[in-house]
Amino acid sequence: MSKPILTVKQLTKRYGSNTVFENIDLTVNEGDTIVIIGPSGTGKSTLLRCLNLLTKPDGGQIWLDDQEITAKGTDEDHVRQHIGMVFQNFLLFNHLTALENVKLGLVRVKHMPEKEAETKALEELARVGLADRAGHYPGQLSGGQQQRVGIARALAMDPRVMLFDEPTSALDPELIGEVLEVMRKLALEGMTMVVVTHEMGFAREVADRIIFMEKGSIVEEGSPDALFYHPKFERTREFLWKITELYGKKEAQA
Amino acid sequence: MDFSRFIQYIASGTAYTLGVTLIALPSGLLIGLVLAFVAVYGGKLAGKIMDVYSTVLRGIPPIVLLFILYFMMSGAINLSPFWAGSISLGIISSAYQLEIFRGAILSVSGEQMMAARAVGMSKIQAIRYVVLPQMIRLAIPSWSNEAAIVIKDSSLVYAIGVPEILRRAQLISASTQEPFLAYITAALIYFALVFITNRVLGRVERKLTIPANP
């Protein structure tokens, strides 16, 4: 039995009287790749942002390893070091080169010496296939390359778990493949990952568990096979096949 | 009085003009920058206070404010007209610079702040290493406009007796009955100062531009 890295209990988020999600329970074990799917506006991205405390949940608890990070007095900056995040719009630091983007957290947050940080940053860029783009600014990179730098930036911190918030949704179809390829490799290497995505091909191939969310709660979760072929709810089947049809073409191109 | 001495008399006010500008502009920069960060990140109340500060200062003609601040300062701490005038112009400019920087911060912040926090940086680190370097670049065009305004507004201190360019032009025009020549000379000096400043800042802006593909 592998040990849980993230444990979520009864997590709830509201904006005013609008409930984004309610009473979410979730366990992410070491080495798991969990894919969260669901229609837009169901709170998937907000859930992800609650997991690393970028957004404050209104109720429930989260544990990272054995530490309750929703407890009062938690050093949030310290927690976030250990949870990598990749954003839909990449969100690279625009004034820094690819190398500097990856290096910044190492130097400023981990207080790594300049030389060591540079070596480590170059390694991480090589890991996503971009060693030759180290000196390029985000504005000089394609969307796919920017997203891979984003992944390298998060990886450099040696996180316990990586969160991906629709990492390919802002990309042209022909650039999606290179990002998914990096993510696939990470999953194979045993990185623990929580991925919000519409890429059903990726979900089926890589996910250990798929979670189907709708209207702020988890409708169903299970292995890809279980969800695609033996869903408990008709709604799950409907959504899965609709989205596969929609995005399947894109994947074939990529 | 011969022509060259006439010109020289007015031009020697340039030292005061530059002095006033070089005090007013950086002090306005410092105050404006700090207040802009307070306005954006300091919470609701601080934001409101900054709104009042900037609205009041920008809603009153600079010359009126200059008199008010000058008489407050010269009364309370007995500052010379040069220093009181320079600091007053700095305070006035800080309100405009506050708005320039606030706008620049707002257009960088949000997502960039979130990305920096996600790596584990504190708010202060995120501001220092991610927001500040980007907002400064964005602010340069508007800021060079403000720099030009401060150079020109430095002429206002003639009203409290600082012997800068305009003051000297006024004096010599009265004594020589050559108002046209006097004010044209003053105008040309101001123009040259503004022109050079804009050129220099334009160069700085180009130098700091982040490379990107077209």
Tab-separated table of C-alpha atoms in Angstrom:
chain	number	residue	atom	x	y	z
A	1	MET	CA	0.000	0.000	0.000
A	2	SER	CA	1.606	3.249	-1.087
A	3	LYS	CA	1.433	6.145	1.262
A	4	PRO	CA	-0.830	9.173	0.777
A	5	ILE	CA	0.845	12.411	-0.235
A	6	LEU	CA	-2.254	14.575	-0.335
A	7	THR	CA	-5.315	13.861	1.741
A	8	VAL	CA	-8.376	16.032	1.364
A	9	LYS	CA	-11.348	15.817	3.691
A	10	GLN	CA	-14.690	17.564	3.313
A	11	LEU	CA	-13.128	20.447	1.396
A	12	THR	CA	-15.534	23.276	0.648
A	13	LYS	CA	-15.144	26.566	-1.200
A	14	ARG	CA	-17.727	29.312	-1.511
A	15	TYR	CA	-17.736	32.745	-3.072
A	16	GLY	CA	-20.435	34.600	-1.189
A	17	SER	CA	-23.591	32.541	-1.528
A	18	ASN	CA	-22.188	30.663	-4.519
A	19	THR	CA	-20.774	27.268	-3.610
A	20	VAL	CA	-17.913	26.331	-5.920
A	21	PHE	CA	-17.536	22.845	-4.488
A	22	GLU	CA	-18.614	21.119	-1.326
A	23	ASN	CA	-17.394	18.254	0.853
A	24	ILE	CA	-14.736	16.986	-1.524
A	25	ASP	CA	-12.806	13.936	-0.282
A	26	LEU	CA	-9.700	12.950	-2.132
A	27	THR	CA	-6.574	10.917	-1.507
A	28	VAL	CA	-3.530	11.142	-3.721
A	29	ASN	CA	-1.025	8.364	-3.113
A	30	GLU	CA	2.655	8.487	-3.875
A	31	GLY	CA	3.290	7.928	-7.576
A	32	ASP	CA	-0.378	8.322	-8.522
A	33	THR	CA	-1.517	10.215	-11.560
A	34	ILE	CA	-5.000	11.482	-10.867
A	35	VAL	CA	-6.930	13.130	-13.672
A	36	ILE	CA	-9.859	15.377	-12.824
A	37	ILE	CA	-12.387	15.911	-15.573
A	38	GLY	CA	-15.721	17.629	-15.792
A	39	PRO	CA	-17.604	20.435	-17.512
A	40	SER	CA	-16.197	23.960	-17.148
A	41	GLY	CA	-17.359	25.889	-14.124
A	42	THR	CA	-17.492	22.799	-11.912
A	43	GLY	CA	-14.739	24.004	-9.625
A	44	LYS	CA	-11.866	21.835	-10.879
A	45	SER	CA	-9.372	24.697	-11.159
A	46	THR	CA	-10.481	26.209	-7.871
A	47	LEU	CA	-10.043	22.814	-6.218
A	48	LEU	CA	-6.505	22.618	-7.573
A	49	ARG	CA	-5.722	26.105	-6.287
A	50	CYS	CA	-7.061	25.200	-2.881
A	51	LEU	CA	-4.723	22.223	-2.771
A	52	ASN	CA	-1.672	24.520	-2.698
A	53	LEU	CA	-3.474	27.226	-0.736
A	54	LEU	CA	-3.355	29.812	-3.526
A	55	THR	CA	-7.058	30.024	-2.767
A	56	LYS	CA	-8.273	29.644	0.794
A	57	PRO	CA	-10.818	26.886	1.277
A	58	ASP	CA	-13.821	27.737	3.461
A	59	GLY	CA	-14.126	24.359	5.081
A	60	GLY	CA	-12.472	20.978	5.373
A	61	GLN	CA	-8.879	19.922	5.767
A	62	ILE	CA	-5.871	19.119	3.602
A	63	TRP	CA	-2.821	17.113	4.604
A	64	LEU	CA	0.466	17.130	2.746
A	65	ASP	CA	2.174	13.959	3.886
A	66	ASP	CA	1.494	14.029	7.632
A	67	GLN	CA	1.146	17.782	8.004
A	68	GLU	CA	-2.235	19.434	8.039
A	69	ILE	CA	-1.653	22.444	5.806
A	70	THR	CA	-5.067	23.936	6.460
A	71	ALA	CA	-4.205	24.220	10.152
A	72	LYS	CA	-3.819	27.677	11.671
A	73	GLY	CA	-0.265	28.985	11.674
A	74	THR	CA	0.876	26.908	8.689
A	75	ASP	CA	3.731	28.493	6.744
A	76	GLU	CA	1.990	28.616	3.373
A	77	ASP	CA	5.079	29.689	1.433
A	78	HIS	CA	6.855	26.654	2.775
A	79	VAL	CA	3.972	24.383	1.803
A	80	ARG	CA	3.895	25.724	-1.753
A	81	GLN	CA	7.561	24.918	-2.266
A	82	HIS	CA	6.588	21.279	-2.025
A	83	ILE	CA	3.610	21.453	-4.350
A	84	GLY	CA	4.473	22.253	-7.962
A	85	MET	CA	1.898	24.005	-10.099
A	86	VAL	CA	1.554	24.313	-13.856
A	87	PHE	CA	-0.920	26.850	-15.204
A	88	GLN	CA	-3.172	26.941	-18.210
A	89	ASN	CA	-1.594	30.173	-19.435
A	90	PHE	CA	1.959	29.087	-18.529
A	91	LEU	CA	2.513	32.221	-16.424
A	92	LEU	CA	6.250	32.294	-16.931
A	93	PHE	CA	8.039	35.310	-15.503
A	94	ASN	CA	8.120	37.374	-18.678
A	95	HIS	CA	11.202	39.407	-17.857
A	96	LEU	CA	13.390	36.352	-17.274
A	97	THR	CA	14.948	33.828	-19.643
A	98	ALA	CA	13.902	30.187	-19.525
A	99	LEU	CA	16.920	29.413	-17.378
A	100	GLU	CA	16.265	32.310	-15.012
A	101	ASN	CA	12.617	31.277	-14.725
A	102	VAL	CA	13.652	27.859	-13.463
A	103	LYS	CA	16.479	29.249	-11.345
A	104	LEU	CA	14.567	31.967	-9.505
A	105	GLY	CA	12.814	29.704	-7.025
A	106	LEU	CA	15.985	27.733	-6.384
A	107	VAL	CA	17.979	30.835	-5.523
A	108	ARG	CA	15.336	32.875	-3.712
A	109	VAL	CA	13.200	30.225	-2.062
A	110	LYS	CA	15.595	27.335	-1.587
A	111	HIS	CA	18.598	29.648	-1.114
A	112	MET	CA	20.714	27.465	-3.364
A	113	PRO	CA	24.081	28.930	-4.375
A	114	GLU	CA	24.027	30.588	-7.813
A	115	LYS	CA	26.261	27.998	-9.534
A	116	GLU	CA	24.436	25.005	-8.148
A	117	ALA	CA	21.072	26.520	-9.031
A	118	GLU	CA	22.217	27.117	-12.587
A	119	THR	CA	23.324	23.506	-12.995
A	120	LYS	CA	20.084	22.236	-11.526
A	121	ALA	CA	17.990	24.586	-13.709
A	122	LEU	CA	19.798	23.396	-16.830
A	123	GLU	CA	19.130	19.801	-15.838
A	124	GLU	CA	15.441	20.518	-15.433
A	125	LEU	CA	15.314	22.250	-18.813
A	126	ALA	CA	17.046	19.233	-20.359
A	127	ARG	CA	14.440	17.025	-18.716
A	128	VAL	CA	11.692	18.798	-20.687
A	129	GLY	CA	13.826	18.854	-23.831
A	130	LEU	CA	14.674	22.550	-23.783
A	131	ALA	CA	18.345	22.731	-22.833
A	132	ASP	CA	19.007	24.586	-26.104
A	133	ARG	CA	16.421	27.268	-25.240
A	134	ALA	CA	17.890	28.247	-21.853
A	135	GLY	CA	18.723	31.799	-22.942
A	136	HIS	CA	15.395	32.500	-24.603
A	137	TYR	CA	12.763	34.775	-23.119
A	138	PRO	CA	9.167	33.537	-22.879
A	139	GLY	CA	8.234	35.888	-25.718
A	140	GLN	CA	10.701	34.060	-27.942
A	141	LEU	CA	9.272	30.609	-27.240
A	142	SER	CA	6.256	28.792	-28.666
A	143	GLY	CA	3.337	28.041	-26.369
A	144	GLY	CA	4.390	24.419	-26.064
A	145	GLN	CA	7.930	25.409	-25.167
A	146	GLN	CA	6.675	27.962	-22.638
A	147	GLN	CA	4.552	25.327	-20.965
A	148	ARG	CA	7.499	22.941	-20.794
A	149	VAL	CA	9.555	25.682	-19.125
A	150	GLY	CA	6.610	26.070	-16.734
A	151	ILE	CA	6.848	22.371	-15.940
A	152	ALA	CA	10.631	22.603	-15.488
A	153	ARG	CA	10.177	25.579	-13.152
A	154	ALA	CA	7.830	23.575	-10.962
A	155	LEU	CA	9.968	20.416	-11.123
A	156	ALA	CA	13.103	22.263	-10.086
A	157	MET	CA	11.717	22.695	-6.590
A	158	ASP	CA	11.606	18.888	-6.210
A	159	PRO	CA	7.941	18.947	-5.250
A	160	ARG	CA	6.136	16.108	-3.493
A	161	VAL	CA	3.281	16.461	-5.941
A	162	MET	CA	2.640	18.360	-9.186
A	163	LEU	CA	-0.672	20.069	-9.965
A	164	PHE	CA	-1.544	20.686	-13.618
A	165	ASP	CA	-4.377	23.122	-14.331
A	166	GLU	CA	-5.502	22.452	-17.895
A	167	PRO	CA	-1.897	22.558	-19.104
A	168	THR	CA	-2.742	22.153	-22.789
A	169	SER	CA	-5.963	24.141	-23.076
A	170	ALA	CA	-4.272	27.313	-24.264
A	171	LEU	CA	-2.143	25.545	-26.857
A	172	ASP	CA	-2.531	25.162	-30.594
A	173	PRO	CA	-3.369	21.546	-31.424
A	174	GLU	CA	0.021	20.821	-32.939
A	175	LEU	CA	1.796	21.926	-29.735
A	176	ILE	CA	-0.244	19.813	-27.331
A	177	GLY	CA	1.685	16.613	-28.047
A	178	GLU	CA	5.058	17.829	-26.814
A	179	VAL	CA	3.579	18.902	-23.457
A	180	LEU	CA	1.626	15.680	-22.979
A	181	GLU	CA	4.770	13.751	-23.841
A	182	VAL	CA	6.661	15.444	-20.999
A	183	MET	CA	3.792	14.764	-18.608
A	184	ARG	CA	3.591	11.132	-19.699
A	185	LYS	CA	7.303	10.752	-19.023
A	186	LEU	CA	6.923	12.308	-15.576
A	187	ALA	CA	4.107	9.947	-14.700
A	188	LEU	CA	6.228	6.980	-15.791
A	189	GLU	CA	9.097	8.227	-13.656
A	190	GLY	CA	6.767	7.991	-10.693
A	191	MET	CA	5.986	11.668	-10.119
A	192	THR	CA	2.793	12.162	-8.138
A	193	MET	CA	0.443	14.242	-10.263
A	194	VAL	CA	-3.024	15.763	-10.144
A	195	VAL	CA	-4.102	16.856	-13.600
A	196	VAL	CA	-7.158	18.818	-14.644
A	197	THR	CA	-7.529	18.263	-18.370
A	198	HIS	CA	-9.845	17.546	-21.261
A	199	GLU	CA	-7.272	15.327	-22.963
A	200	MET	CA	-9.052	11.990	-22.759
A	201	GLY	CA	-6.310	10.110	-24.583
A	202	PHE	CA	-3.857	11.168	-21.906
A	203	ALA	CA	-6.343	10.357	-19.159
A	204	ARG	CA	-6.996	6.866	-20.470
A	205	GLU	CA	-3.380	6.054	-21.024
A	206	VAL	CA	-1.690	7.625	-18.028
A	207	ALA	CA	-4.215	8.084	-15.226
A	208	ASP	CA	-4.320	5.670	-12.336
A	209	ARG	CA	-7.643	7.188	-11.380
A	210	ILE	CA	-10.052	9.498	-13.115
A	211	ILE	CA	-12.311	11.749	-11.094
A	212	PHE	CA	-15.429	13.092	-12.742
A	213	MET	CA	-16.608	16.333	-11.148
A	214	GLU	CA	-19.764	18.194	-11.880
A	215	LYS	CA	-21.481	21.128	-10.165
A	216	GLY	CA	-19.054	21.201	-7.282
A	217	SER	CA	-19.011	17.566	-6.288
A	218	ILE	CA	-17.382	14.332	-7.313
A	219	VAL	CA	-19.868	12.351	-9.334
A	220	GLU	CA	-17.754	9.277	-9.838
A	221	GLU	CA	-14.178	8.114	-9.642
A	222	GLY	CA	-12.319	5.043	-10.704
A	223	SER	CA	-9.779	3.550	-13.073
A	224	PRO	CA	-9.916	4.755	-16.698
A	225	ASP	CA	-11.341	1.420	-17.792
A	226	ALA	CA	-14.022	1.484	-15.149
A	227	LEU	CA	-15.108	5.009	-16.038
A	228	PHE	CA	-14.991	4.623	-19.791
A	229	TYR	CA	-16.535	1.178	-20.029
A	230	HIS	CA	-18.487	0.552	-16.852
A	231	PRO	CA	-19.541	3.891	-15.442
A	232	LYS	CA	-22.020	3.764	-12.585
A	233	PHE	CA	-23.817	6.831	-13.833
A	234	GLU	CA	-25.190	7.516	-17.260
A	235	ARG	CA	-24.041	11.131	-16.867
A	236	THR	CA	-20.404	9.993	-16.632
A	237	ARG	CA	-20.647	7.952	-19.817
A	238	GLU	CA	-22.354	10.810	-21.629
A	239	PHE	CA	-19.695	13.333	-20.649
A	240	LEU	CA	-16.727	11.065	-21.325
A	241	TRP	CA	-17.767	10.113	-24.801
A	242	LYS	CA	-18.832	13.605	-25.746
A	243	ILE	CA	-15.480	15.028	-24.672
A	244	THR	CA	-13.536	12.209	-26.320
A	245	GLU	CA	-15.294	12.953	-29.583
A	246	LEU	CA	-14.635	16.681	-29.246
A	247	TYR	CA	-10.991	16.442	-28.289
A	248	GLY	CA	-10.159	13.158	-29.974
A	249	LYS	CA	-9.544	14.860	-33.296
A	250	LYS	CA	-7.147	17.272	-31.718
A	251	GLU	CA	-5.218	14.413	-30.137
A	252	ALA	CA	-4.980	12.533	-33.402
A	253	GLN	CA	-3.339	15.611	-34.935
A	254	ALA	CA	-1.002	16.046	-32.018
B	1	MET	CA	23.896	94.718	-21.647
B	2	ASP	CA	25.333	92.692	-24.468
B	3	PHE	CA	23.615	89.692	-25.967
B	4	SER	CA	25.832	86.961	-24.576
B	5	ARG	CA	25.573	88.283	-21.050
B	6	PHE	CA	21.815	88.536	-21.484
B	7	ILE	CA	21.612	84.862	-22.474
B	8	GLN	CA	24.096	83.857	-19.820
B	9	TYR	CA	22.100	85.543	-17.115
B	10	ILE	CA	19.010	83.521	-17.939
B	11	ALA	CA	20.901	80.290	-18.623
B	12	SER	CA	22.579	80.392	-15.239
B	13	GLY	CA	19.129	79.700	-13.792
B	14	THR	CA	19.400	76.228	-15.328
B	15	ALA	CA	21.328	75.045	-12.294
B	16	TYR	CA	18.307	75.868	-10.115
B	17	THR	CA	15.890	74.347	-12.592
B	18	LEU	CA	17.910	71.155	-12.666
B	19	GLY	CA	18.334	71.224	-8.900
B	20	VAL	CA	14.600	71.548	-8.305
B	21	THR	CA	13.886	68.805	-10.843
B	22	LEU	CA	16.521	66.471	-9.485
B	23	ILE	CA	15.029	66.777	-6.014
B	24	ALA	CA	11.352	66.772	-6.994
B	25	LEU	CA	11.431	63.929	-9.509
B	26	PRO	CA	13.262	61.310	-7.405
B	27	SER	CA	11.361	62.189	-4.238
B	28	GLY	CA	8.116	61.928	-6.188
B	29	LEU	CA	9.363	58.613	-7.551
B	30	LEU	CA	10.177	57.237	-4.140
B	31	ILE	CA	6.935	58.373	-2.508
B	32	GLY	CA	4.834	57.430	-5.547
B	33	LEU	CA	6.362	53.971	-5.838
B	34	VAL	CA	5.954	53.115	-2.166
B	35	LEU	CA	2.407	54.468	-2.069
B	36	ALA	CA	1.513	52.556	-5.248
B	37	PHE	CA	2.558	49.261	-3.673
B	38	VAL	CA	0.702	50.182	-0.492
B	39	ALA	CA	-2.359	51.044	-2.586
B	40	VAL	CA	-2.319	47.728	-4.449
B	41	TYR	CA	-1.203	45.315	-1.728
B	42	GLY	CA	-1.999	47.166	1.489
B	43	GLY	CA	-5.631	46.160	1.780
B	44	LYS	CA	-8.886	48.022	1.293
B	45	LEU	CA	-8.386	50.816	3.815
B	46	ALA	CA	-4.895	51.675	2.568
B	47	GLY	CA	-6.239	51.678	-0.981
B	48	LYS	CA	-8.955	54.163	0.006
B	49	ILE	CA	-6.465	56.444	1.756
B	50	MET	CA	-4.236	56.421	-1.322
B	51	ASP	CA	-7.258	57.278	-3.452
B	52	VAL	CA	-7.943	60.331	-1.313
B	53	TYR	CA	-4.273	61.371	-1.365
B	54	SER	CA	-4.023	61.172	-5.119
B	55	THR	CA	-7.448	62.639	-5.873
B	56	VAL	CA	-6.890	65.671	-3.654
B	57	LEU	CA	-3.361	66.404	-4.892
B	58	ARG	CA	-4.309	65.959	-8.541
B	59	GLY	CA	-7.444	68.044	-8.153
B	60	ILE	CA	-5.682	71.270	-7.201
B	61	PRO	CA	-3.522	73.411	-9.518
B	62	PRO	CA	0.169	72.774	-8.783
B	63	ILE	CA	0.849	76.467	-8.200
B	64	VAL	CA	-1.840	76.652	-5.498
B	65	LEU	CA	-0.490	73.514	-3.821
B	66	LEU	CA	3.011	74.875	-4.095
B	67	PHE	CA	2.014	77.992	-2.140
B	68	ILE	CA	0.162	75.987	0.495
B	69	LEU	CA	2.976	73.474	0.992
B	70	TYR	CA	5.630	76.173	0.832
B	71	PHE	CA	4.012	78.279	3.522
B	72	MET	CA	3.406	75.219	5.663
B	73	MET	CA	7.027	74.128	5.328
B	74	SER	CA	8.743	77.472	5.561
B	75	GLY	CA	6.647	78.286	8.633
B	76	ALA	CA	7.142	75.008	10.447
B	77	ILE	CA	10.742	74.119	9.745
B	78	ASN	CA	12.143	77.255	8.206
B	79	LEU	CA	13.247	75.719	4.909
B	80	SER	CA	14.740	77.849	2.163
B	81	PRO	CA	12.449	78.566	-0.814
B	82	PHE	CA	14.624	76.296	-2.982
B	83	TRP	CA	14.224	73.254	-0.715
B	84	ALA	CA	10.616	73.928	0.241
B	85	GLY	CA	9.698	74.447	-3.422
B	86	SER	CA	11.534	71.321	-4.574
B	87	ILE	CA	9.995	69.104	-1.928
B	88	SER	CA	6.550	70.551	-2.588
B	89	LEU	CA	6.846	69.759	-6.286
B	90	GLY	CA	8.021	66.281	-5.328
B	91	ILE	CA	4.925	65.732	-3.217
B	92	ILE	CA	2.677	66.992	-6.011
B	93	SER	CA	4.415	64.722	-8.517
B	94	SER	CA	4.147	61.751	-6.167
B	95	ALA	CA	0.359	61.751	-6.658
B	96	TYR	CA	0.743	61.472	-10.424
B	97	GLN	CA	3.519	58.919	-10.144
B	98	LEU	CA	1.373	56.933	-7.711
B	99	GLU	CA	-1.234	56.563	-10.451
B	100	ILE	CA	1.352	55.651	-13.089
B	101	PHE	CA	2.864	52.954	-10.884
B	102	ARG	CA	-0.462	51.702	-9.594
B	103	GLY	CA	-1.619	51.110	-13.162
B	104	ALA	CA	1.643	49.372	-14.050
B	105	ILE	CA	1.513	47.135	-10.963
B	106	LEU	CA	-2.097	46.175	-11.636
B	107	SER	CA	-1.348	45.171	-15.193
B	108	VAL	CA	1.554	42.924	-14.122
B	109	SER	CA	0.201	41.605	-10.848
B	110	GLY	CA	-2.549	39.047	-10.456
B	111	GLU	CA	-1.323	36.135	-12.490
B	112	GLN	CA	2.404	36.872	-12.181
B	113	MET	CA	1.965	37.217	-8.435
B	114	MET	CA	0.129	33.900	-8.356
B	115	ALA	CA	2.870	32.168	-10.358
B	116	ALA	CA	5.527	33.519	-7.999
B	117	ARG	CA	3.608	32.459	-4.897
B	118	ALA	CA	3.092	28.999	-6.418
B	119	VAL	CA	6.870	28.520	-6.492
B	120	GLY	CA	6.932	29.252	-2.782
B	121	MET	CA	7.932	32.915	-2.780
B	122	SER	CA	6.566	35.214	-0.093
B	123	LYS	CA	4.516	38.227	-1.144
B	124	ILE	CA	7.506	40.501	-0.586
B	125	GLN	CA	9.793	38.261	-2.666
B	126	ALA	CA	7.195	38.069	-5.424
B	127	ILE	CA	6.958	41.865	-5.491
B	128	ARG	CA	10.723	42.304	-5.446
B	129	TYR	CA	11.732	39.697	-8.022
B	130	VAL	CA	8.702	39.342	-10.270
B	131	VAL	CA	6.320	42.305	-10.124
B	132	LEU	CA	8.746	45.214	-9.674
B	133	PRO	CA	11.078	44.466	-12.613
B	134	GLN	CA	8.134	44.119	-14.958
B	135	MET	CA	6.077	47.064	-13.753
B	136	ILE	CA	9.035	49.444	-13.997
B	137	ARG	CA	9.385	48.619	-17.687
B	138	LEU	CA	5.692	49.193	-18.263
B	139	ALA	CA	5.788	52.486	-16.397
B	140	ILE	CA	8.670	54.094	-18.291
B	141	PRO	CA	6.680	55.699	-21.149
B	142	SER	CA	4.191	57.373	-18.790
B	143	TRP	CA	6.963	58.180	-16.388
B	144	SER	CA	9.001	60.056	-18.988
B	145	ASN	CA	5.908	62.107	-19.644
B	146	GLU	CA	5.729	62.907	-15.932
B	147	ALA	CA	9.444	63.727	-15.924
B	148	ALA	CA	8.808	66.292	-18.669
B	149	ILE	CA	5.961	67.770	-16.636
B	150	VAL	CA	8.150	68.079	-13.530
B	151	ILE	CA	10.895	69.832	-15.514
B	152	LYS	CA	8.358	72.312	-16.819
B	153	ASP	CA	6.576	72.696	-13.473
B	154	SER	CA	9.902	73.472	-11.823
B	155	SER	CA	9.343	76.935	-13.311
B	156	LEU	CA	6.563	77.408	-10.735
B	157	VAL	CA	9.090	77.986	-7.965
B	158	TYR	CA	9.779	81.401	-9.574
B	159	ALA	CA	6.663	82.435	-7.651
B	160	ILE	CA	8.366	81.865	-4.303
B	161	GLY	CA	11.523	83.658	-5.402
B	162	VAL	CA	13.879	80.884	-6.503
B	163	PRO	CA	16.179	82.412	-9.160
B	164	GLU	CA	15.642	79.727	-11.787
B	165	ILE	CA	15.243	80.213	-15.533
B	166	LEU	CA	11.794	81.788	-15.612
B	167	ARG	CA	12.518	84.069	-12.653
B	168	ARG	CA	15.659	85.358	-14.330
B	169	ALA	CA	13.901	85.814	-17.653
B	170	GLN	CA	11.294	87.876	-15.873
B	171	LEU	CA	13.867	90.021	-14.087
B	172	ILE	CA	15.979	90.691	-17.139
B	173	SER	CA	12.993	91.408	-19.334
B	174	ALA	CA	11.938	94.085	-16.870
B	175	SER	CA	15.364	95.671	-16.717
B	176	THR	CA	16.173	95.511	-20.457
B	177	GLN	CA	12.692	95.921	-21.960
B	178	GLU	CA	13.335	92.797	-24.058
B	179	PRO	CA	10.519	90.478	-22.945
B	180	PHE	CA	10.321	88.540	-26.202
B	181	LEU	CA	14.004	87.684	-26.294
B	182	ALA	CA	14.004	86.841	-22.596
B	183	TYR	CA	11.082	84.426	-22.715
B	184	ILE	CA	12.181	82.816	-25.977
B	185	THR	CA	15.538	82.110	-24.355
B	186	ALA	CA	13.791	80.559	-21.363
B	187	ALA	CA	11.522	78.527	-23.644
B	188	LEU	CA	14.459	77.148	-25.612
B	189	ILE	CA	16.290	76.062	-22.481
B	190	TYR	CA	13.205	74.305	-21.104
B	191	PHE	CA	12.595	72.664	-24.443
B	192	ALA	CA	16.183	71.411	-24.646
B	193	LEU	CA	15.971	69.939	-21.139
B	194	VAL	CA	12.700	68.146	-21.857
B	195	PHE	CA	13.924	66.939	-25.243
B	196	ILE	CA	17.150	65.486	-23.873
B	197	THR	CA	15.354	63.854	-20.945
B	198	ASN	CA	12.837	62.162	-23.221
B	199	ARG	CA	15.603	60.966	-25.501
B	200	VAL	CA	17.553	59.484	-22.613
B	201	LEU	CA	14.480	57.781	-21.160
B	202	GLY	CA	13.549	56.471	-24.588
B	203	ARG	CA	16.951	54.885	-24.775
B	204	VAL	CA	16.547	53.363	-21.322
B	205	GLU	CA	13.160	51.991	-22.362
B	206	ARG	CA	14.623	50.358	-25.478
B	207	LYS	CA	17.489	48.944	-23.498
B	208	LEU	CA	15.137	47.338	-20.984
B	209	THR	CA	12.732	45.936	-23.562
B	210	ILE	CA	12.313	42.200	-23.086
B	211	PRO	CA	13.195	40.337	-26.292
B	212	ALA	CA	10.257	38.687	-28.033
B	213	ASN	CA	9.459	37.318	-31.428
B	214	PRO	CA	7.295	39.576	-33.554
